[in-house]
Coordinates of C-alpha atoms and ligand atoms in Angstrom, one line a residue:
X118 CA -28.9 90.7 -12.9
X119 CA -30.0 90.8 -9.8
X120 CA -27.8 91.2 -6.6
X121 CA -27.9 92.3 -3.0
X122 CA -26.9 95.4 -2.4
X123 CA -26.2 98.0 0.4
X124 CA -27.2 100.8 1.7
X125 CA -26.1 103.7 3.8
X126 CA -27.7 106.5 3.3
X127 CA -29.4 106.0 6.5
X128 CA -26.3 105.8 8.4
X129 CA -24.6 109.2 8.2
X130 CA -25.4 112.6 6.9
X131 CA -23.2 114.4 4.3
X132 CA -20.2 115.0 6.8
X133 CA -20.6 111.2 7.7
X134 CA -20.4 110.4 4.0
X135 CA -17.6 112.5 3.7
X136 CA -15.7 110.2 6.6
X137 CA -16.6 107.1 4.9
X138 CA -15.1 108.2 1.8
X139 CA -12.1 108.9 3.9
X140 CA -11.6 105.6 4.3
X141 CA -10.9 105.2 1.3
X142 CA -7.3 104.5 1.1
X143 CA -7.3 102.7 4.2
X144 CA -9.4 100.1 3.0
X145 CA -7.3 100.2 -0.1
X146 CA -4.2 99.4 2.0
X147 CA -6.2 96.6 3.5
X148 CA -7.2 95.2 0.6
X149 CA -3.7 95.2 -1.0
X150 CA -2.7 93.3 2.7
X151 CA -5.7 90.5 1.8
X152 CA -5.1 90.5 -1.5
X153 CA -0.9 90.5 -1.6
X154 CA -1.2 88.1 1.8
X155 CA 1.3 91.0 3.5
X156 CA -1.4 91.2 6.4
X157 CA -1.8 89.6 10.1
X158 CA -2.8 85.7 9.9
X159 CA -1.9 85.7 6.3
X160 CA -1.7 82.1 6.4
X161 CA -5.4 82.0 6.6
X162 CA -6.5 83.8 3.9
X163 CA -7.5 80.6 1.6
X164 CA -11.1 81.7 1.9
X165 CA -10.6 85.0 -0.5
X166 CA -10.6 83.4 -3.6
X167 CA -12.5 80.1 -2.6
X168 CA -15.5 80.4 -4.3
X169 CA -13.9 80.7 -7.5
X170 CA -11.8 78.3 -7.2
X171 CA -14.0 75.2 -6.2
X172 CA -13.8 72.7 -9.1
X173 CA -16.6 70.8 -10.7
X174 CA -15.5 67.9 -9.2
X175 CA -15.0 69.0 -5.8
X176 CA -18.8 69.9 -5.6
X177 CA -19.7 66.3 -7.6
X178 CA -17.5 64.6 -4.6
X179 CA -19.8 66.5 -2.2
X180 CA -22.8 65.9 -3.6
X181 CA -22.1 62.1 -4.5
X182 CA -21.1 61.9 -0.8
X183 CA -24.0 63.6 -0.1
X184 CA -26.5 61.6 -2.3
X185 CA -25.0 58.1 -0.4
X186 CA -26.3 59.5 2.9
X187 CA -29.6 60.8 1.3
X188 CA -30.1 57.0 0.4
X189 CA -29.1 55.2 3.7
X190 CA -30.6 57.5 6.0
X191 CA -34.1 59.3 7.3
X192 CA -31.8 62.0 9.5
X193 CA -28.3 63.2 9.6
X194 CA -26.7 64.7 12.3
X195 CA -24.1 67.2 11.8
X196 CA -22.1 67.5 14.5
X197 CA -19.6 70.5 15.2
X198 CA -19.6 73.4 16.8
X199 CA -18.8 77.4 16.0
X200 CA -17.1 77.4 12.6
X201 CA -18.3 74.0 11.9
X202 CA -21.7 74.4 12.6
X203 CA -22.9 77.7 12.3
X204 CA -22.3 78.2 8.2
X205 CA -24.4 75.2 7.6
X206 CA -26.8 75.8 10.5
X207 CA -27.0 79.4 9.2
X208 CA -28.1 78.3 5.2
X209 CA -30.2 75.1 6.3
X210 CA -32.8 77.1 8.7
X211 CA -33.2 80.4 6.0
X212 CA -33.6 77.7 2.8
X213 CA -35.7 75.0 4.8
X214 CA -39.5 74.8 5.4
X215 CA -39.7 76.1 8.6
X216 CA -41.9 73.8 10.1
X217 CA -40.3 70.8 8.3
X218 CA -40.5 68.7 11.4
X219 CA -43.9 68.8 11.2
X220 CA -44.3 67.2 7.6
X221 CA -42.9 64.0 8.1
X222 CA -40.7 62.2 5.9
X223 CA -39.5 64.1 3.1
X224 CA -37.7 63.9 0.3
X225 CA -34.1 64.6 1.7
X226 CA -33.1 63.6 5.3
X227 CA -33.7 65.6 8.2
X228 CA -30.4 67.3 9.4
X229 CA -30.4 67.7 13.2
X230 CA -27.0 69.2 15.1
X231 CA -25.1 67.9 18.1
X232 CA -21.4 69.0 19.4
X233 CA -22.7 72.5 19.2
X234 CA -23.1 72.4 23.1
X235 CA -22.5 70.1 26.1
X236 CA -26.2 70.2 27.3
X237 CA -26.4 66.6 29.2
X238 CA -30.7 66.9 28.1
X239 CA -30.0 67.8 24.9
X240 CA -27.8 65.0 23.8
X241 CA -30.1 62.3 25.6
X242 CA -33.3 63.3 23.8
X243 CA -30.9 63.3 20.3
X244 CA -30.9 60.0 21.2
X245 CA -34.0 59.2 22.2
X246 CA -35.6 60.7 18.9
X247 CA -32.7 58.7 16.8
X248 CA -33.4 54.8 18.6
X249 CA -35.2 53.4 15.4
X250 CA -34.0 55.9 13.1
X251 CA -32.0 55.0 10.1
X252 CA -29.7 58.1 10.4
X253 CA -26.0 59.0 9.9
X254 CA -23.5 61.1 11.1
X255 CA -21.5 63.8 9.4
X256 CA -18.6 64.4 12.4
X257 CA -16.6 68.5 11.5
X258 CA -13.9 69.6 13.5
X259 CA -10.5 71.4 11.8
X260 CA -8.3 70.5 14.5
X261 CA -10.2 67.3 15.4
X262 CA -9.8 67.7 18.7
X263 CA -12.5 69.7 20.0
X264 CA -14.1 68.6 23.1
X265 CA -17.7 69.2 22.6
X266 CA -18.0 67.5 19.0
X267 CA -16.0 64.6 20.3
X268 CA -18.8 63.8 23.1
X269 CA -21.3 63.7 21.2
X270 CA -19.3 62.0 18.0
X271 CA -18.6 59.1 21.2
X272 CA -22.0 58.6 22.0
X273 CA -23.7 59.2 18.5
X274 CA -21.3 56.7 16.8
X275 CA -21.7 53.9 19.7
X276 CA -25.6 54.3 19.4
X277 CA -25.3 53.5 15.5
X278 CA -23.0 51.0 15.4
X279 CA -25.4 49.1 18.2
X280 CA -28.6 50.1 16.1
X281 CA -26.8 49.0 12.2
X282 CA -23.5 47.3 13.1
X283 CA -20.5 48.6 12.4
X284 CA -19.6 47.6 9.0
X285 CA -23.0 50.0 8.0
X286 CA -22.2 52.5 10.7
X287 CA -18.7 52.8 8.6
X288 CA -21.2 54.2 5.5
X289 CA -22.9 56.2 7.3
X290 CA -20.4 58.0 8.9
X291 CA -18.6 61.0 7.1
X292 CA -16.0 63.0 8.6
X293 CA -14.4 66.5 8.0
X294 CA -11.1 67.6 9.2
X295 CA -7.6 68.2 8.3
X296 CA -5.9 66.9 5.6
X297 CA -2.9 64.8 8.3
X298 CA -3.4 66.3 12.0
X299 CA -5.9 65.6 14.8
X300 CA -7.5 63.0 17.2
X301 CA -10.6 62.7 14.2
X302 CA -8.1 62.4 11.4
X303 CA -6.7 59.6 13.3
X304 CA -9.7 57.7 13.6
X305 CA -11.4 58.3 10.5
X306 CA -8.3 57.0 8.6
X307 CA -8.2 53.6 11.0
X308 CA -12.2 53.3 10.8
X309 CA -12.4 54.0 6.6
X310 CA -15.0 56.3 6.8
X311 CA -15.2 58.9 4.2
X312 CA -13.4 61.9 4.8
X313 CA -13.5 65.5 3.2
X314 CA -10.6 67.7 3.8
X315 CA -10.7 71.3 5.2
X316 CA -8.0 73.5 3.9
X317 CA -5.1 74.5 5.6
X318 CA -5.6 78.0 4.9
X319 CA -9.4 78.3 6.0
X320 CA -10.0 79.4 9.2
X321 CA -13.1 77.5 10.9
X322 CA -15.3 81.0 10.5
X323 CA -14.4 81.5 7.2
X324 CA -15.1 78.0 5.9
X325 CA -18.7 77.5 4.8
X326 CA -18.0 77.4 1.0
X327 CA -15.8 74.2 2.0
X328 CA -17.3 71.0 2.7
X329 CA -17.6 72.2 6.4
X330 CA -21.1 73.8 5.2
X331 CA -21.3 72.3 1.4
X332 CA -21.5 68.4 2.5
X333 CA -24.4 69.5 5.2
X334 CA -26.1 71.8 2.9
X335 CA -26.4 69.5 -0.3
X336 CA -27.5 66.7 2.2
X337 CA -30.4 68.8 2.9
X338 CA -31.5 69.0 -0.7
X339 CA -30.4 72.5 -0.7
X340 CA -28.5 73.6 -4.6
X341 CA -24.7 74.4 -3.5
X342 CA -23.6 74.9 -6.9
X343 CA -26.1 78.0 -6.8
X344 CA -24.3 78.8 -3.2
X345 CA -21.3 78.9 -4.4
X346 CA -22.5 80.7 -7.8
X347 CA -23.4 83.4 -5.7
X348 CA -20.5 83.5 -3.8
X349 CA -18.7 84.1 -6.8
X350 CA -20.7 86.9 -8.0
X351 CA -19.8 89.1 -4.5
X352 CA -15.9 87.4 -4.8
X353 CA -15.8 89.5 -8.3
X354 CA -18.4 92.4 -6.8
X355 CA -15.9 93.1 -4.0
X356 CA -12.8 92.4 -5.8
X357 CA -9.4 94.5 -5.6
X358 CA -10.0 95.9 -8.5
X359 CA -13.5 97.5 -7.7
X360 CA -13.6 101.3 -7.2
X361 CA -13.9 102.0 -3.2
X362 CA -17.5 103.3 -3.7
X363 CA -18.8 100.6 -6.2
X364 CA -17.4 97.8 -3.5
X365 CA -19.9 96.8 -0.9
X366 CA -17.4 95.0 1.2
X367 CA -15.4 97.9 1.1
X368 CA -18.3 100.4 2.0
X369 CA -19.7 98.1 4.8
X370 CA -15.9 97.9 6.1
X371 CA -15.4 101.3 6.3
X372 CA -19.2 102.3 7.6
X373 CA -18.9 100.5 10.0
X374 CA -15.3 101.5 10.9
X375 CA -16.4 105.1 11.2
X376 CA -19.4 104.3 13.1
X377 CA -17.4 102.4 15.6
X378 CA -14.9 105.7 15.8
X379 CA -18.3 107.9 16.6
X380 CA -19.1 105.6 19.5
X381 CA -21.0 103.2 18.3
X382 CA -19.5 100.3 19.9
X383 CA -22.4 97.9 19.2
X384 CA -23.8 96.8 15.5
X385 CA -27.3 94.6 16.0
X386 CA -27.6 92.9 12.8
X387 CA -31.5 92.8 12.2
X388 CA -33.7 90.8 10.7
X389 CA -37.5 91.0 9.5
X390 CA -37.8 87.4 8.6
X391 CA -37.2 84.8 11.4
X392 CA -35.5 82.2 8.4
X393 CA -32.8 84.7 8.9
X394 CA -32.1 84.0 12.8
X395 CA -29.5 81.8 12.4
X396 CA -27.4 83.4 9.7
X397 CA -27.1 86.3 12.2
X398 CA -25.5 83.5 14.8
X399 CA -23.0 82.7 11.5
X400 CA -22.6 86.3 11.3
X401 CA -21.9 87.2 14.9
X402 CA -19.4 84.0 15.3
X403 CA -17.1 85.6 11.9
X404 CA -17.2 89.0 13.1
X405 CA -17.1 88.5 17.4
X406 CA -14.4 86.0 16.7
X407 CA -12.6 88.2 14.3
X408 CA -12.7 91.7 15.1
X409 CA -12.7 91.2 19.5
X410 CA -9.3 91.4 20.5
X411 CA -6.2 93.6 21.4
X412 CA -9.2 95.3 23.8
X413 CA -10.8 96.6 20.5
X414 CA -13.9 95.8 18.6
X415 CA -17.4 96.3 17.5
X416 CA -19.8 93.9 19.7
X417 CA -22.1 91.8 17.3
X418 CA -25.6 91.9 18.7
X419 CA -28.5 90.3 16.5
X420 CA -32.4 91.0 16.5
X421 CA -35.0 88.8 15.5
X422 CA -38.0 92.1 14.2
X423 CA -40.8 92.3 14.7
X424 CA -40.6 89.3 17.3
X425 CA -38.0 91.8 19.7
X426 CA -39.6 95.2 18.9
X427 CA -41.6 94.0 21.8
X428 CA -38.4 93.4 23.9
X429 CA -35.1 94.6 22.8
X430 CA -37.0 97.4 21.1
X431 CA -37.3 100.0 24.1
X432 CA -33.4 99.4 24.6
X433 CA -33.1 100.2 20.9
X434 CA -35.2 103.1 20.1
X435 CA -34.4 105.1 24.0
X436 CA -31.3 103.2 25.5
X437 CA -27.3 104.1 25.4
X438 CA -26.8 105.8 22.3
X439 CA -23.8 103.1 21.3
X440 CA -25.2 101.1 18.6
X441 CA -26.1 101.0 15.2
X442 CA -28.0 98.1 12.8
X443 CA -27.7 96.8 10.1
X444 CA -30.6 95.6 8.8
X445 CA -30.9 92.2 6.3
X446 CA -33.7 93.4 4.2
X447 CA -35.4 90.8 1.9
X448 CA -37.6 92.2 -0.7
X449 CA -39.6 89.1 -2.2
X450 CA -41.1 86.8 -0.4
X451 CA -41.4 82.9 -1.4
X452 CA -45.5 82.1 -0.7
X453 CA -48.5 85.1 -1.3
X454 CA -50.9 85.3 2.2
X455 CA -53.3 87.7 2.2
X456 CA -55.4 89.1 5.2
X457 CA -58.8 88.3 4.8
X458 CA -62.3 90.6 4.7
X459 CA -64.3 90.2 7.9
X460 CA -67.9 91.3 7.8
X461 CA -67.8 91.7 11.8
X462 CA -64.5 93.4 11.7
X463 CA -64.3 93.1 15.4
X464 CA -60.9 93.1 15.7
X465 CA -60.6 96.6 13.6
X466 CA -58.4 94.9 11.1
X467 CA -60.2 95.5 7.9
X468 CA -58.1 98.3 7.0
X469 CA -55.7 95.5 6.7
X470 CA -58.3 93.4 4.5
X471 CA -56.9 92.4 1.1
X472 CA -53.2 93.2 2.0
X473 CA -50.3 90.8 2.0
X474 CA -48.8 90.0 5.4
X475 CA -45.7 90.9 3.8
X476 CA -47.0 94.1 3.2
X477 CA -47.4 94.7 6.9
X478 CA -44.3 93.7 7.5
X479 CA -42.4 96.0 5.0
X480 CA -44.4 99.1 6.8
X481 CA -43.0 97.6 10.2
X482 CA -39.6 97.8 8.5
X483 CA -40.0 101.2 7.6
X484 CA -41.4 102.8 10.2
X485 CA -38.8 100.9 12.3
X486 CA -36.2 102.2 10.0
X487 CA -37.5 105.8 10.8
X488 CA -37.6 105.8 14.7
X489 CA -34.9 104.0 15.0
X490 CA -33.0 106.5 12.9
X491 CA -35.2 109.3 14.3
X492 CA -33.7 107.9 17.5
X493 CA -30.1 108.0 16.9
X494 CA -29.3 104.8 15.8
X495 CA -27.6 104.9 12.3
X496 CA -28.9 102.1 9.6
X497 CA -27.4 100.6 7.1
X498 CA -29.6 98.3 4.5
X499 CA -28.4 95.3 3.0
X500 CA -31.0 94.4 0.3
X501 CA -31.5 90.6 -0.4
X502 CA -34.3 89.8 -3.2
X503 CA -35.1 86.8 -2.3
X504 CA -34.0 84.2 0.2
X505 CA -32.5 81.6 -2.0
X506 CA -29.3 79.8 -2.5
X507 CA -27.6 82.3 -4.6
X508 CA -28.5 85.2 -2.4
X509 CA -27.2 83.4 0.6
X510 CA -24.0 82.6 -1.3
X511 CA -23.8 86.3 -2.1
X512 CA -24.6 87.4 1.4
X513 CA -22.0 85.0 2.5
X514 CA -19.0 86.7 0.8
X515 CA -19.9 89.9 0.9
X516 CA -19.7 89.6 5.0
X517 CA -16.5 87.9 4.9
X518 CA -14.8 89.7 2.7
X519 CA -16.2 93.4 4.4
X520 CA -14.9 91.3 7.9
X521 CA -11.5 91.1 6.4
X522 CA -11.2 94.6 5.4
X523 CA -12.6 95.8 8.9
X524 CA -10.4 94.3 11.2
X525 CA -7.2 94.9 9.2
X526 CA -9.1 98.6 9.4
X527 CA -8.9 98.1 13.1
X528 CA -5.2 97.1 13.0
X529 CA -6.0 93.2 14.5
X530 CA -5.3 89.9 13.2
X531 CA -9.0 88.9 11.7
X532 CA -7.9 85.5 11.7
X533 CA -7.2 84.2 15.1
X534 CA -8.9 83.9 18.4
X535 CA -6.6 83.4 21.0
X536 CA -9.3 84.2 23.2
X537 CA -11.1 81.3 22.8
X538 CA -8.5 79.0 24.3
X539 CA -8.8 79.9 27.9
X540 CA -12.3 78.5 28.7
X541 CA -10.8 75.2 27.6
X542 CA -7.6 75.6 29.5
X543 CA -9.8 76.1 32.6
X544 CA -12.1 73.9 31.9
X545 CA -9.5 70.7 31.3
X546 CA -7.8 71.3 34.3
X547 CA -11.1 71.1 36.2
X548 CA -11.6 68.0 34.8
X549 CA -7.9 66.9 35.6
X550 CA -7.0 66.1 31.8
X551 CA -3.5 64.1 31.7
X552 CA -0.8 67.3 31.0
X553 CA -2.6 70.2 32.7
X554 CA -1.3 69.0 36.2
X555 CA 0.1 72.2 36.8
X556 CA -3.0 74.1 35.9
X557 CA -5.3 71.9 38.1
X558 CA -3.3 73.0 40.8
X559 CA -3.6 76.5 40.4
X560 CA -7.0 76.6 39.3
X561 CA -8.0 74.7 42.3
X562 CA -6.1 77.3 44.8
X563 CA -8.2 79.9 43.2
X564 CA -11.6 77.8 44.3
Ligands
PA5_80 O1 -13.7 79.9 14.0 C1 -13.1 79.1 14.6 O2 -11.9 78.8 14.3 C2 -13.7 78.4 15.8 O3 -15.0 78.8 16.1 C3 -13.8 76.9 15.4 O4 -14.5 76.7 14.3 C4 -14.4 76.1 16.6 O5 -13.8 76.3 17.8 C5 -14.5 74.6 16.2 O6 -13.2 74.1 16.0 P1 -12.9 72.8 15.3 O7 -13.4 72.8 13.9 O8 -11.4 72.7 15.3 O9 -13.5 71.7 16.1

């Protein structure tokens, strides 16, 4: 069967091999850290053996859930933002027709985001586009107190319950959150909307196979059964048990751990298909968020090819020497377009007649591949045969387990971010919230 696979033999010559294969008992050590729960932040390792431990009747309790809001509603807005957003964002735009706005109605609701940002113009044109809609709102935050979902869960739910009334706003609206603690918790309980529960031991990065990303996924038609199918397939491809050199996770951890130790302190994940763009967001949050502390870390940078050859490329092929790719490589596309045959051929493209777009755009990948590399920038291949749920599933696990691996390679706690905190300390005692007195004070001495 089928699977996605990597590849580094464009990465390193046979000393860098050599290094990599050094890693070897280092990333055995890590593994025995995820795997035993010994590690940093081992109270948030719930996501290792997730996928194969999601019951049938977990997923029919998403979908049901799911089918309830297919039947009520023409769009559903997800609101959340980083962990709870970007796994559903991520597997939404790569599995979804890309101009689906365009179509009109379809067959499953639209799914639009909010919380994800506080952009003032944003959230009034949501608005705007949802007076008349029949639409519902699916409200994710872990720790239910997050300040940019709660905004636009405020306005959102007030605009329903004046468009439906609130007994049908109440059906409408799901929320997920933890299991006992936090402001959404609270009111989901007192309001009896349907809730879904995210584990404990999840971190927000890590928790797209729980009904964080699930519940938004299957209420855009998308198959998570075959998600979380393919999730299992990299959960058992990347096990402990898995020699070092047959274990992508382990290979990618340890690539990228001796690129990093070369000087490579930037990894561009790159993609040639633009359904990709947003799974390299998902990508950057779980690895940015995981790996960038203690003063250490590999800076995730994304690329949109062949769109950014005509921008980011010059920094790429002739800049700092300091950065690597990885490349998301997807062999078969979905739909068959072939250039046509011009009898004027006044653009010169006949050469080109009778070709498959995709074909042009593999050549573009490899003759990328070769400057690039050509040009100093080492590049490792992560083949994906098709963009489907299972593939994205596979993808998904294979990253998380490889970010495990890597930062416990690079001597951090993966599963923190106590970095993330002091924008919001800031920015509440700007904004004079009750209990930051003291920080209002000093911030404002500092103006
Ligand atoms: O990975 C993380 O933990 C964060 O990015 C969170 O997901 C993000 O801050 C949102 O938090 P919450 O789900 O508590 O609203």
């Amino acid at each position: 069967m089928e699977t996605i696979r990597l590849n580094i033999d464009k990465a390193f010559d046979a000393a860098g091999k050599a290094q990599v294969l050094a890693c070897a008992p280092g990333v055995a050590d890590s593994m025995e850290k995820l795997h035993k729960g010994t590690g940093k932040g081992n109270d948030f390792l719930g996501w290792l053996n997730l996928p194969s431990s999601l019951t049938d009747a977990h997923l029919t309790e998403i979908e049901n859930a799911a089918a309830r809001l297919q039947e009520r509603c023409e769009v559903v807005v997800v609101i959340g933002i980083g962990g709870s957003y970007l796994g559903a964002k991520a597997v939404i735009e790569a599995l979804s027709h890309t101009f689906a706005p365009m179509l009109g109605a379809g067959k499953y609701p639209q799914v639009l985001f909010a919380g994800q940002n506080i952009g003032e113009d944003y959230l009034y044109e949501l608005q705007q586009v949802l007076a008349g809609k029949q639409f519902g709102l699916v409200n994710i935050s872990k720790s239910g107190t997050t300040t940019e979902p709660a905004i636009a869960f405020r306005l959102l739910k007030k605009q329903l319950e004046a468009q439906v009334g609130k007994e049908e706003a109440k059906h409408r609206i799901v929320a997920v959150t933890d299991a006992a603690r936090g402001a959404l918790r609270k009111l989901a309980d007192m309001e009896g909307y349907k809730t879904f529960v995210i584990p404990d031991n999840v971190g927000g990065r890590f928790s797209v196979l729980t009904p964080v990303g699930l519940l938004p996924i299957a209420i855009a038609g998308f198959d998570i059964r075959a998600l979380v199918a393919g999730a299992v397939v990299m959960e058992k491809a990347c096990g402990e048990d898995v020699p070092f050199g047959q274990n992508p996770a382990a290979v990618y951890a340890a690539a990228r751990n001796v690129l990093y130790r070369s000087g490579k302190k930037i990894e561009i994940l790159v993609n040639f298909n633009p359904k990709l763009h947003f799974f390299a967001e998902w990508w950057k949050q779980l690895y940015g968020e995981s790996e960038g502390k203690e003063n250490k870390g590999i800076f995730p940078a994304s690329v949109d090819f062949t769109t950014d050859l005509h921008s980011m490329g010059q920094w790429i092929q002739e800049g700092e020497r300091t950065i690597f790719e990885t490349v998301l490589s997807v062999s078969r596309m979905k739909y068959n377009v072939t250039i046509p045959t011009d009898e004027d051929n006044l653009d010169g493209l006949n050469f080109l007649a009778g070709k498959r777009v995709d074909e042009v755009n593999k050549m573009a990948e490899l003759g990328t591949q070769i400057a690039h590399v050509d040009g100093g920038v080492p590049n490792l291949k992560i083949e994906i045969p098709e963009i489907t749920e299972r593939y994205l599933g596979e993808l998904i696990y294979f990253f998380e387990k490889g970010c495990g691996i890597s930062g416990y390679l690079l001597e951090v706690n993966p599963f923190d971010q106590p970095g993330v905190e002091a924008y919001k300390k800031n920015m509440f005692a700007l904004l004079e919230k009750p209990g930051y007195e003291e920080e209002t004070k000093a911030i404002k001495a500092k103006l």
